[in-house]
Amino acid sequence: ESGLGYGVDYMETSHNYSDTTLSAQLDRKENRGGAYLTYPVGSKTSAKLGYHYTRIAYDKENLNVKDNRGTEITLGVDGRLLPKVTGSVAAGYNTRRYDKSLTGSSNRAATLSYGVKVGWAPTERTQINLGGNRSFTEGTFGTNRFYNATSVDLSVSQKVLNNWAATAFGRSEWDAYPELTTVGTKTAHRADNVWQAGLGLDFSVEESFKIGASYMYRARKSNFGKT
């Protein structure tokens, strides 16, 4: 395969929470659209350059003052990255501009982002998946209208019998809030660490149908305690 390729995409997402408090703070609609270029850099690998525009509109904007517009420029590679390793790796630059001012919060924000989703099959019975992401995430803490969430996750699956597979997985996330916030006598930028890990067991009834069970442990540590 050779030559320059291109494409366009669009997605609309509605977020609706059943909890009354969360509904007032986070119910919103997101519209995201853009275009991308691809170019082959190997027999099964392509480089990808993309530009996307995002519009987020809250259902109760008078309470949140969080309607915003954003842009994202990304550059990455898709396909076979190494022998027995497939997936995608991308880095980007995100910007965001809010429609209205909020005391104690900046109207503009920018951050470096990344997205990783790769799989490695060292043997026919073993699959290792690595993922990661960094992006803006909607916030509800003080005057923080968003926070930067950076995550890494890893899973290892092993077929133990013809129809059985065992999986171990883990994830770590670091959340950084941009605005100084005061709670009681403490004034700081909020920072959270979230960890989760677990085990799973799947039974394949047929190729497209599985039955499984899993156990997951999750913990969070914040410099503002249990907020």
C-alpha positions as protocol buffer text, in pm:
chain_id: "A"
residue {
  index: 1
  type: GLU
  ca { x: 0 y: 0 z: 0 }
}
residue {
  index: 2
  type: SER
  ca { x: 127 y: 346 z: -86 }
}
residue {
  index: 3
  type: GLY
  ca { x: 9 y: 702 z: -112 }
}
residue {
  index: 4
  type: LEU
  ca { x: -159 y: 962 z: 104 }
}
residue {
  index: 5
  type: GLY
  ca { x: -494 y: 881 z: 263 }
}
residue {
  index: 6
  type: TYR
  ca { x: -749 y: 1098 z: 440 }
}
residue {
  index: 7
  type: GLY
  ca { x: -1073 y: 1081 z: 631 }
}
residue {
  index: 8
  type: VAL
  ca { x: -1326 y: 1276 z: 836 }
}
residue {
  index: 9
  type: ASP
  ca { x: -1514 y: 1179 z: 1150 }
}
residue {
  index: 10
  type: TYR
  ca { x: -1782 y: 1314 z: 1381 }
}
residue {
  index: 11
  type: MET
  ca { x: -1921 y: 1197 z: 1713 }
}
residue {
  index: 12
  type: GLU
  ca { x: -2194 y: 1329 z: 1943 }
}
residue {
  index: 13
  type: THR
  ca { x: -2210 y: 1210 z: 2304 }
}
residue {
  index: 14
  type: SER
  ca { x: -2472 y: 1286 z: 2571 }
}
residue {
  index: 15
  type: HIS
  ca { x: -2384 y: 1245 z: 2940 }
}
residue {
  index: 16
  type: ASN
  ca { x: -2684 y: 1197 z: 3171 }
}
residue {
  index: 17
  type: TYR
  ca { x: -2641 y: 1103 z: 3539 }
}
residue {
  index: 18
  type: SER
  ca { x: -2912 y: 941 z: 3752 }
}
residue {
  index: 19
  type: ASP
  ca { x: -2776 y: 1099 z: 4072 }
}
residue {
  index: 20
  type: THR
  ca { x: -2938 y: 1440 z: 4124 }
}
residue {
  index: 21
  type: THR
  ca { x: -2620 y: 1616 z: 4240 }
}
residue {
  index: 22
  type: LEU
  ca { x: -2403 y: 1475 z: 3962 }
}
residue {
  index: 23
  type: SER
  ca { x: -2676 y: 1545 z: 3707 }
}
residue {
  index: 24
  type: ALA
  ca { x: -2677 y: 1915 z: 3797 }
}
residue {
  index: 25
  type: GLN
  ca { x: -2297 y: 1931 z: 3776 }
}
residue {
  index: 26
  type: LEU
  ca { x: -2213 y: 1706 z: 3480 }
}
residue {
  index: 27
  type: ASP
  ca { x: -2506 y: 1649 z: 3244 }
}
residue {
  index: 28
  type: ARG
  ca { x: -2381 y: 1773 z: 2908 }
}
residue {
  index: 29
  type: LYS
  ca { x: -2355 y: 1715 z: 2536 }
}
residue {
  index: 30
  type: GLU
  ca { x: -2022 y: 1681 z: 2353 }
}
residue {
  index: 31
  type: ASN
  ca { x: -1977 y: 1725 z: 1978 }
}
residue {
  index: 32
  type: ARG
  ca { x: -1643 y: 1629 z: 1825 }
}
residue {
  index: 33
  type: GLY
  ca { x: -1549 y: 1638 z: 1460 }
}
residue {
  index: 34
  type: GLY
  ca { x: -1239 y: 1665 z: 1247 }
}
residue {
  index: 35
  type: ALA
  ca { x: -1018 y: 1528 z: 975 }
}
residue {
  index: 36
  type: TYR
  ca { x: -700 y: 1326 z: 947 }
}
residue {
  index: 37
  type: LEU
  ca { x: -429 y: 1231 z: 700 }
}
residue {
  index: 38
  type: THR
  ca { x: -254 y: 894 z: 683 }
}
residue {
  index: 39
  type: TYR
  ca { x: 64 y: 789 z: 511 }
}
residue {
  index: 40
  type: PRO
  ca { x: 217 y: 439 z: 499 }
}
residue {
  index: 41
  type: VAL
  ca { x: 557 y: 411 z: 667 }
}
residue {
  index: 42
  type: GLY
  ca { x: 580 y: 33 z: 642 }
}
residue {
  index: 43
  type: SER
  ca { x: 402 y: -265 z: 490 }
}
residue {
  index: 44
  type: LYS
  ca { x: 148 y: -272 z: 776 }
}
residue {
  index: 45
  type: THR
  ca { x: 212 y: 61 z: 950 }
}
residue {
  index: 46
  type: SER
  ca { x: 79 y: 412 z: 885 }
}
residue {
  index: 47
  type: ALA
  ca { x: 156 y: 755 z: 1025 }
}
residue {
  index: 48
  type: LYS
  ca { x: -150 y: 964 z: 1113 }
}
residue {
  index: 49
  type: LEU
  ca { x: -195 y: 1340 z: 1154 }
}
residue {
  index: 50
  type: GLY
  ca { x: -528 y: 1463 z: 1284 }
}
residue {
  index: 51
  type: TYR
  ca { x: -711 y: 1782 z: 1377 }
}
residue {
  index: 52
  type: HIS
  ca { x: -1035 y: 1786 z: 1577 }
}
residue {
  index: 53
  type: TYR
  ca { x: -1270 y: 2049 z: 1712 }
}
residue {
  index: 54
  type: THR
  ca { x: -1482 y: 1987 z: 2023 }
}
residue {
  index: 55
  type: ARG
  ca { x: -1784 y: 2171 z: 2159 }
}
residue {
  index: 56
  type: ILE
  ca { x: -1913 y: 2091 z: 2511 }
}
residue {
  index: 57
  type: ALA
  ca { x: -2246 y: 2238 z: 2623 }
}
residue {
  index: 58
  type: TYR
  ca { x: -2383 y: 2176 z: 2973 }
}
residue {
  index: 59
  type: ASP
  ca { x: -2753 y: 2124 z: 3037 }
}
residue {
  index: 60
  type: LYS
  ca { x: -2741 y: 2359 z: 3339 }
}
residue {
  index: 61
  type: GLU
  ca { x: -2483 y: 2612 z: 3222 }
}
residue {
  index: 62
  type: ASN
  ca { x: -2618 y: 2876 z: 3463 }
}
residue {
  index: 63
  type: LEU
  ca { x: -2495 y: 2656 z: 3752 }
}
residue {
  index: 64
  type: ASN
  ca { x: -2169 y: 2536 z: 3601 }
}
residue {
  index: 65
  type: VAL
  ca { x: -2027 y: 2810 z: 3373 }
}
residue {
  index: 66
  type: LYS
  ca { x: -1838 y: 2535 z: 3191 }
}
residue {
  index: 67
  type: ASP
  ca { x: -1947 y: 2551 z: 2827 }
}
residue {
  index: 68
  type: ASN
  ca { x: -1631 y: 2543 z: 2617 }
}
residue {
  index: 69
  type: ARG
  ca { x: -1472 y: 2493 z: 2277 }
}
residue {
  index: 70
  type: GLY
  ca { x: -1153 y: 2300 z: 2219 }
}
residue {
  index: 71
  type: THR
  ca { x: -905 y: 2186 z: 1956 }
}
residue {
  index: 72
  type: GLU
  ca { x: -676 y: 1886 z: 1936 }
}
residue {
  index: 73
  type: ILE
  ca { x: -381 y: 1821 z: 1704 }
}
residue {
  index: 74
  type: THR
  ca { x: -241 y: 1466 z: 1710 }
}
residue {
  index: 75
  type: LEU
  ca { x: 43 y: 1278 z: 1542 }
}
residue {
  index: 76
  type: GLY
  ca { x: 89 y: 904 z: 1574 }
}
residue {
  index: 77
  type: VAL
  ca { x: 134 y: 565 z: 1415 }
}
residue {
  index: 78
  type: ASP
  ca { x: -111 y: 276 z: 1367 }
}
residue {
  index: 79
  type: GLY
  ca { x: -69 y: -87 z: 1271 }
}
residue {
  index: 80
  type: ARG
  ca { x: 222 y: -323 z: 1327 }
}
residue {
  index: 81
  type: LEU
  ca { x: 465 y: -130 z: 1544 }
}
residue {
  index: 82
  type: LEU
  ca { x: 713 y: -415 z: 1604 }
}
residue {
  index: 83
  type: PRO
  ca { x: 720 y: -787 z: 1532 }
}
residue {
  index: 84
  type: LYS
  ca { x: 421 y: -935 z: 1722 }
}
residue {
  index: 85
  type: VAL
  ca { x: 324 y: -585 z: 1848 }
}
residue {
  index: 86
  type: THR
  ca { x: 21 y: -409 z: 1699 }
}
residue {
  index: 87
  type: GLY
  ca { x: -184 y: -107 z: 1796 }
}
residue {
  index: 88
  type: SER
  ca { x: -157 y: 270 z: 1800 }
}
residue {
  index: 89
  type: VAL
  ca { x: 58 y: 535 z: 1966 }
}
residue {
  index: 90
  type: ALA
  ca { x: -16 y: 907 z: 1940 }
}
residue {
  index: 91
  type: ALA
  ca { x: 85 y: 1238 z: 2098 }
}
residue {
  index: 92
  type: GLY
  ca { x: -109 y: 1559 z: 2080 }
}
residue {
  index: 93
  type: TYR
  ca { x: -167 y: 1917 z: 2186 }
}
residue {
  index: 94
  type: ASN
  ca { x: -507 y: 2015 z: 2327 }
}
residue {
  index: 95
  type: THR
  ca { x: -650 y: 2361 z: 2386 }
}
residue {
  index: 96
  type: ARG
  ca { x: -970 y: 2472 z: 2551 }
}
residue {
  index: 97
  type: ARG
  ca { x: -1151 y: 2808 z: 2576 }
}
residue {
  index: 98
  type: TYR
  ca { x: -1451 y: 2870 z: 2802 }
}
residue {
  index: 99
  type: ASP
  ca { x: -1747 y: 3080 z: 2693 }
}
residue {
  index: 100
  type: LYS
  ca { x: -1782 y: 3267 z: 3023 }
}
residue {
  index: 101
  type: SER
  ca { x: -1548 y: 3385 z: 3297 }
}
residue {
  index: 102
  type: LEU
  ca { x: -1546 y: 3229 z: 3642 }
}
residue {
  index: 103
  type: THR
  ca { x: -1373 y: 3394 z: 3937 }
}
residue {
  index: 104
  type: GLY
  ca { x: -1071 y: 3190 z: 4041 }
}
residue {
  index: 105
  type: SER
  ca { x: -1054 y: 2996 z: 3714 }
}
residue {
  index: 106
  type: SER
  ca { x: -869 y: 3062 z: 3389 }
}
residue {
  index: 107
  type: ASN
  ca { x: -1074 y: 3095 z: 3069 }
}
residue {
  index: 108
  type: ARG
  ca { x: -810 y: 2920 z: 2858 }
}
residue {
  index: 109
  type: ALA
  ca { x: -616 y: 2596 z: 2902 }
}
residue {
  index: 110
  type: ALA
  ca { x: -367 y: 2388 z: 2706 }
}
residue {
  index: 111
  type: THR
  ca { x: -204 y: 2053 z: 2768 }
}
residue {
  index: 112
  type: LEU
  ca { x: 6 y: 1787 z: 2599 }
}
residue {
  index: 113
  type: SER
  ca { x: -186 y: 1465 z: 2547 }
}
residue {
  index: 114
  type: TYR
  ca { x: -111 y: 1109 z: 2448 }
}
residue {
  index: 115
  type: GLY
  ca { x: -290 y: 786 z: 2369 }
}
residue {
  index: 116
  type: VAL
  ca { x: -144 y: 436 z: 2368 }
}
residue {
  index: 117
  type: LYS
  ca { x: -319 y: 111 z: 2285 }
}
residue {
  index: 118
  type: VAL
  ca { x: -85 y: -174 z: 2193 }
}
residue {
  index: 119
  type: GLY
  ca { x: -94 y: -550 z: 2214 }
}
residue {
  index: 120
  type: TRP
  ca { x: 191 y: -801 z: 2220 }
}
residue {
  index: 121
  type: ALA
  ca { x: 147 y: -1172 z: 2163 }
}
residue {
  index: 122
  type: PRO
  ca { x: 477 y: -1336 z: 2267 }
}
residue {
  index: 123
  type: THR
  ca { x: 320 y: -1682 z: 2223 }
}
residue {
  index: 124
  type: GLU
  ca { x: -3 y: -1821 z: 2079 }
}
residue {
  index: 125
  type: ARG
  ca { x: -145 y: -1857 z: 2431 }
}
residue {
  index: 126
  type: THR
  ca { x: -30 y: -1526 z: 2582 }
}
residue {
  index: 127
  type: GLN
  ca { x: -157 y: -1173 z: 2519 }
}
residue {
  index: 128
  type: ILE
  ca { x: -14 y: -858 z: 2683 }
}
residue {
  index: 129
  type: ASN
  ca { x: -196 y: -527 z: 2639 }
}
residue {
  index: 130
  type: LEU
  ca { x: -60 y: -186 z: 2733 }
}
residue {
  index: 131
  type: GLY
  ca { x: -268 y: 129 z: 2733 }
}
residue {
  index: 132
  type: GLY
  ca { x: -236 y: 489 z: 2839 }
}
residue {
  index: 133
  type: ASN
  ca { x: -402 y: 824 z: 2803 }
}
residue {
  index: 134
  type: ARG
  ca { x: -367 y: 1189 z: 2902 }
}
residue {
  index: 135
  type: SER
  ca { x: -646 y: 1438 z: 2841 }
}
residue {
  index: 136
  type: PHE
  ca { x: -878 y: 1703 z: 2983 }
}
residue {
  index: 137
  type: THR
  ca { x: -1148 y: 1564 z: 3215 }
}
residue {
  index: 138
  type: GLU
  ca { x: -1453 y: 1756 z: 3334 }
}
residue {
  index: 139
  type: GLY
  ca { x: -1419 y: 1874 z: 3695 }
}
residue {
  index: 140
  type: THR
  ca { x: -1651 y: 1963 z: 3985 }
}
residue {
  index: 141
  type: PHE
  ca { x: -1402 y: 2055 z: 4260 }
}
residue {
  index: 142
  type: GLY
  ca { x: -1407 y: 2419 z: 4366 }
}
residue {
  index: 143
  type: THR
  ca { x: -1339 y: 2647 z: 4068 }
}
residue {
  index: 144
  type: ASN
  ca { x: -1164 y: 2369 z: 3874 }
}
residue {
  index: 145
  type: ARG
  ca { x: -1371 y: 2334 z: 3561 }
}
residue {
  index: 146
  type: PHE
  ca { x: -1145 y: 2050 z: 3446 }
}
residue {
  index: 147
  type: TYR
  ca { x: -842 y: 1847 z: 3551 }
}
residue {
  index: 148
  type: ASN
  ca { x: -569 y: 1664 z: 3362 }
}
residue {
  index: 149
  type: ALA
  ca { x: -600 y: 1287 z: 3393 }
}
residue {
  index: 150
  type: THR
  ca { x: -293 y: 1076 z: 3306 }
}
residue {
  index: 151
  type: SER
  ca { x: -332 y: 699 z: 3310 }
}
residue {
  index: 152
  type: VAL
  ca { x: -142 y: 379 z: 3238 }
}
residue {
  index: 153
  type: ASP
  ca { x: -296 y: 31 z: 3231 }
}
residue {
  index: 154
  type: LEU
  ca { x: -156 y: -318 z: 3174 }
}
residue {
  index: 155
  type: SER
  ca { x: -318 y: -658 z: 3135 }
}
residue {
  index: 156
  type: VAL
  ca { x: -173 y: -1005 z: 3083 }
}
residue {
  index: 157
  type: SER
  ca { x: -393 y: -1292 z: 2958 }
}
residue {
  index: 158
  type: GLN
  ca { x: -291 y: -1655 z: 2948 }
}
residue {
  index: 159
  type: LYS
  ca { x: -484 y: -1947 z: 2802 }
}
residue {
  index: 160
  type: VAL
  ca { x: -464 y: -2220 z: 3064 }
}
residue {
  index: 161
  type: LEU
  ca { x: -680 y: -2478 z: 2884 }
}
residue {
  index: 162
  type: ASN
  ca { x: -844 y: -2493 z: 2542 }
}
residue {
  index: 163
  type: ASN
  ca { x: -1144 y: -2284 z: 2649 }
}
residue {
  index: 164
  type: TRP
  ca { x: -1014 y: -2114 z: 2964 }
}
residue {
  index: 165
  type: ALA
  ca { x: -812 y: -1792 z: 2999 }
}
residue {
  index: 166
  type: ALA
  ca { x: -683 y: -1618 z: 3311 }
}
residue {
  index: 167
  type: THR
  ca { x: -614 y: -1243 z: 3317 }
}
residue {
  index: 168
  type: ALA
  ca { x: -431 y: -1013 z: 3557 }
}
residue {
  index: 169
  type: PHE
  ca { x: -476 y: -640 z: 3512 }
}
residue {
  index: 170
  type: GLY
  ca { x: -379 y: -312 z: 3674 }
}
residue {
  index: 171
  type: ARG
  ca { x: -426 y: 58 z: 3621 }
}
residue {
  index: 172
  type: SER
  ca { x: -281 y: 377 z: 3767 }
}
residue {
  index: 173
  type: GLU
  ca { x: -414 y: 728 z: 3718 }
}
residue {
  index: 174
  type: TRP
  ca { x: -278 y: 1067 z: 3825 }
}
residue {
  index: 175
  type: ASP
  ca { x: -521 y: 1360 z: 3836 }
}
residue {
  index: 176
  type: ALA
  ca { x: -386 y: 1716 z: 3848 }
}
residue {
  index: 177
  type: TYR
  ca { x: -617 y: 2013 z: 3912 }
}
residue {
  index: 178
  type: PRO
  ca { x: -508 y: 2352 z: 3772 }
}
residue {
  index: 179
  type: GLU
  ca { x: -663 y: 2596 z: 4018 }
}
residue {
  index: 180
  type: LEU
  ca { x: -561 y: 2670 z: 4377 }
}
residue {
  index: 181
  type: THR
  ca { x: -844 y: 2564 z: 4608 }
}
residue {
  index: 182
  type: THR
  ca { x: -902 y: 2630 z: 4978 }
}
residue {
  index: 183
  type: VAL
  ca { x: -1080 y: 2376 z: 5196 }
}
residue {
  index: 184
  type: GLY
  ca { x: -1073 y: 2461 z: 5566 }
}
residue {
  index: 185
  type: THR
  ca { x: -717 y: 2571 z: 5645 }
}
residue {
  index: 186
  type: LYS
  ca { x: -561 y: 2397 z: 5344 }
}
residue {
  index: 187
  type: THR
  ca { x: -486 y: 2580 z: 5017 }
}
residue {
  index: 188
  type: ALA
  ca { x: -329 y: 2377 z: 4735 }
}
residue {
  index: 189
  type: HIS
  ca { x: -363 y: 2238 z: 4387 }
}
residue {
  index: 190
  type: ARG
  ca { x: -556 y: 1916 z: 4429 }
}
residue {
  index: 191
  type: ALA
  ca { x: -370 y: 1602 z: 4320 }
}
residue {
  index: 192
  type: ASP
  ca { x: -518 y: 1250 z: 4324 }
}
residue {
  index: 193
  type: ASN
  ca { x: -362 y: 908 z: 4267 }
}
residue {
  index: 194
  type: VAL
  ca { x: -599 y: 625 z: 4176 }
}
residue {
  index: 195
  type: TRP
  ca { x: -495 y: 259 z: 4158 }
}
residue {
  index: 196
  type: GLN
  ca { x: -684 y: -51 z: 4064 }
}
residue {
  index: 197
  type: ALA
  ca { x: -584 y: -414 z: 4011 }
}
residue {
  index: 198
  type: GLY
  ca { x: -763 y: -740 z: 3962 }
}
residue {
  index: 199
  type: LEU
  ca { x: -789 y: -1093 z: 3832 }
}
residue {
  index: 200
  type: GLY
  ca { x: -1029 y: -1249 z: 3585 }
}
residue {
  index: 201
  type: LEU
  ca { x: -1120 y: -1591 z: 3450 }
}
residue {
  index: 202
  type: ASP
  ca { x: -1303 y: -1645 z: 3120 }
}
residue {
  index: 203
  type: PHE
  ca { x: -1459 y: -1951 z: 2959 }
}
residue {
  index: 204
  type: SER
  ca { x: -1513 y: -1942 z: 2581 }
}
residue {
  index: 205
  type: VAL
  ca { x: -1841 y: -2113 z: 2494 }
}
residue {
  index: 206
  type: GLU
  ca { x: -1771 y: -2035 z: 2129 }
}
residue {
  index: 207
  type: GLU
  ca { x: -1555 y: -1788 z: 1939 }
}
residue {
  index: 208
  type: SER
  ca { x: -1790 y: -1491 z: 1986 }
}
residue {
  index: 209
  type: PHE
  ca { x: -1940 y: -1580 z: 2327 }
}
residue {
  index: 210
  type: LYS
  ca { x: -1762 y: -1588 z: 2662 }
}
residue {
  index: 211
  type: ILE
  ca { x: -1859 y: -1631 z: 3026 }
}
residue {
  index: 212
  type: GLY
  ca { x: -1633 y: -1480 z: 3290 }
}
residue {
  index: 213
  type: ALA
  ca { x: -1585 y: -1358 z: 3643 }
}
residue {
  index: 214
  type: SER
  ca { x: -1342 y: -1103 z: 3785 }
}
residue {
  index: 215
  type: TYR
  ca { x: -1233 y: -934 z: 4105 }
}
residue {
  index: 216
  type: MET
  ca { x: -1103 y: -577 z: 4123 }
}
residue {
  index: 217
  type: TYR
  ca { x: -955 y: -371 z: 4406 }
}
residue {
  index: 218
  type: ARG
  ca { x: -953 y: 9 z: 4380 }
}
residue {
  index: 219
  type: ALA
  ca { x: -792 y: 275 z: 4599 }
}
residue {
  index: 220
  type: ARG
  ca { x: -753 y: 654 z: 4582 }
}
residue {
  index: 221
  type: LYS
  ca { x: -522 y: 894 z: 4760 }
}
residue {
  index: 222
  type: SER
  ca { x: -573 y: 1271 z: 4749 }
}
residue {
  index: 223
  type: ASN
  ca { x: -391 y: 1561 z: 4910 }
}
residue {
  index: 224
  type: PHE
  ca { x: -739 y: 1685 z: 5008 }
}
residue {
  index: 225
  type: GLY
  ca { x: -835 y: 1358 z: 5178 }
}
residue {
  index: 226
  type: LYS
  ca { x: -1176 y: 1204 z: 5111 }
}
residue {
  index: 227
  type: THR
  ca { x: -1321 y: 1474 z: 4888 }
}
